[in-house]
Structures are given as structure tokens and as C-alpha cells.
XYZ file of C-alpha atoms in Angstrom:
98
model
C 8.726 -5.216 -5.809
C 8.483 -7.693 -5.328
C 11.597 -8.616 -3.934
C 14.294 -10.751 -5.733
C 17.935 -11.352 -5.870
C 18.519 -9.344 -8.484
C 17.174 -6.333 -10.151
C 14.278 -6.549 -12.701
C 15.282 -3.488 -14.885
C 19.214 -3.614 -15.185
C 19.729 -7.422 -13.611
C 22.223 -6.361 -11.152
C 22.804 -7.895 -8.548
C 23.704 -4.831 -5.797
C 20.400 -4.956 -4.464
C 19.399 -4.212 -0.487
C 16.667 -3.157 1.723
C 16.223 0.454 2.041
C 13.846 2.842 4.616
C 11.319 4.628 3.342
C 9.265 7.543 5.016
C 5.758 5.656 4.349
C 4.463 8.279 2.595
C 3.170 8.100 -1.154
C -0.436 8.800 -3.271
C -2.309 6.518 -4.802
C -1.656 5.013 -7.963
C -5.133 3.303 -8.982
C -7.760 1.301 -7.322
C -10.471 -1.007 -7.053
C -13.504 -0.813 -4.370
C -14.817 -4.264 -3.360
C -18.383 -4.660 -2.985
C -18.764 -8.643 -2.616
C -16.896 -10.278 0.201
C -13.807 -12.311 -0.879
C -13.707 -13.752 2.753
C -16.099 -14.443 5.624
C -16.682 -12.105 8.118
C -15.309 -8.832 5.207
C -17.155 -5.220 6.564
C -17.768 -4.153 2.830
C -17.177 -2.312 0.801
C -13.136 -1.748 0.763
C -10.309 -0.219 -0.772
C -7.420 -2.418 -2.535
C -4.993 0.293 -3.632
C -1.514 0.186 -5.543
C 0.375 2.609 -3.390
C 3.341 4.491 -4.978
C 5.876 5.231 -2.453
C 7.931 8.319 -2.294
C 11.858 8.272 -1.956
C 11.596 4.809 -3.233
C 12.758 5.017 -6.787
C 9.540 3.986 -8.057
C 8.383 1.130 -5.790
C 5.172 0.415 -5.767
C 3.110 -1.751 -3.282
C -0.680 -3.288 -2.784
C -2.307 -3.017 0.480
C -6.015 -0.930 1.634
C -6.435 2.181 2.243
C -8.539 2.906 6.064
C -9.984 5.179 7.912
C -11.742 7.044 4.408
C -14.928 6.502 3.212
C -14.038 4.645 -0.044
C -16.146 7.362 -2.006
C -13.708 9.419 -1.329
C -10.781 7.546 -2.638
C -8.904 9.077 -5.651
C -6.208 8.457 -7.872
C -3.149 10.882 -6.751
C -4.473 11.077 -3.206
C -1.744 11.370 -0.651
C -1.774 8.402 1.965
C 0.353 7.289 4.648
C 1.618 4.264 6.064
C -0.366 2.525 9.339
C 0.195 -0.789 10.793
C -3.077 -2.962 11.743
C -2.059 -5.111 14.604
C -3.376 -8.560 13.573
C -1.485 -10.704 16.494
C 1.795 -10.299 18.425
C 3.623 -11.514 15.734
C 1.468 -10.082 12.544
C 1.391 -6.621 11.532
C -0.362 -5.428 7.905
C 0.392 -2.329 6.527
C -2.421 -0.494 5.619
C -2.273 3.105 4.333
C -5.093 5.740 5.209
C -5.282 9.646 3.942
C -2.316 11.724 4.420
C -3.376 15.056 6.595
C -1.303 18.050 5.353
């Protein structure tokens, strides 16, 4: 990630889309207490998500539906998509039940 034409580690240019499960942990994160657009319910959770089965792909999104107290480094999470129109979906990940 992001994606490019060619690889970033071993510049190769065999490169393709592949489907993951949407399952990973958290990697680090940052709470946001000040609003960084109107109408923001604060506080929130911007998360680097590391994804399983993904050789090591990494992606930024929020993590819902947890109080963000409760957020930790290596917790499992799992993929949800936050209808924002009928043509926009976000993913957004929220705590993995076991």
C-alpha cells in the first residue's frame, strides 16, 4: 500500500489485486480529541490496521463501535463498511469478537 505499478520492495512488476478475509489487529494508533472537520462526534480512533493473509499490508482507517479507551495495540479488529451514499462506502474496522 499504497497501490502502484510496481512493487516497492523487489520492483517487480507482477503485481495484482488480491482478497483478503478483513481480518487483522491493530498496529498503532492515535485518539483525536480536537475536531479536524465540522460536525466530528469526538473523540476517535485513526488506526494503522495490519491485515492478515496479506503479506504484510497495512492500511489506515477508524476503528467503531469501541470506546476508544479501550483501544490497544495488537487488538484483533474486523473489517465493516459505513455506508456514506449509494456510491461511497468507507471501511472502517471495529473489535473482532472471538
Amino acid at each position: 500500500m499504497p497501490p502502484s505499478p510496481i512493487c516497492s520492495e523487489c520492483r517487480s512488476e507482477r503485481t495484482g489485486w488480491h482478497e483478503v478475509s478483513g481480518r487483522g489487529e491493530i498496529y498503532t494508533y492515535t485518539t483525536v480529541h480536537r475536531p479536524i472537520a465540522a460536525g466530528q462526534e469526538l473523540p476517535f480512533v485513526v488506526a494503522v490496521i495490519s491485515l492478515e493473509d496479506s503479506g504484510d499490508v497495512r492500511m489506515i482507517s477508524n476503528v467503531v463501535e469501541v470506546d476508544p479507551a479501550d483501544v490497544k495495540v495488537g487488538m484483533p479488529v474486523e473489517l465493516v463498511w459505513e455506508d456514506m451514499s449509494d456510491d461511497l462506502a468507507i471501511p472502517r474496522f471495529r473489535p473482532r469478537s472471538e
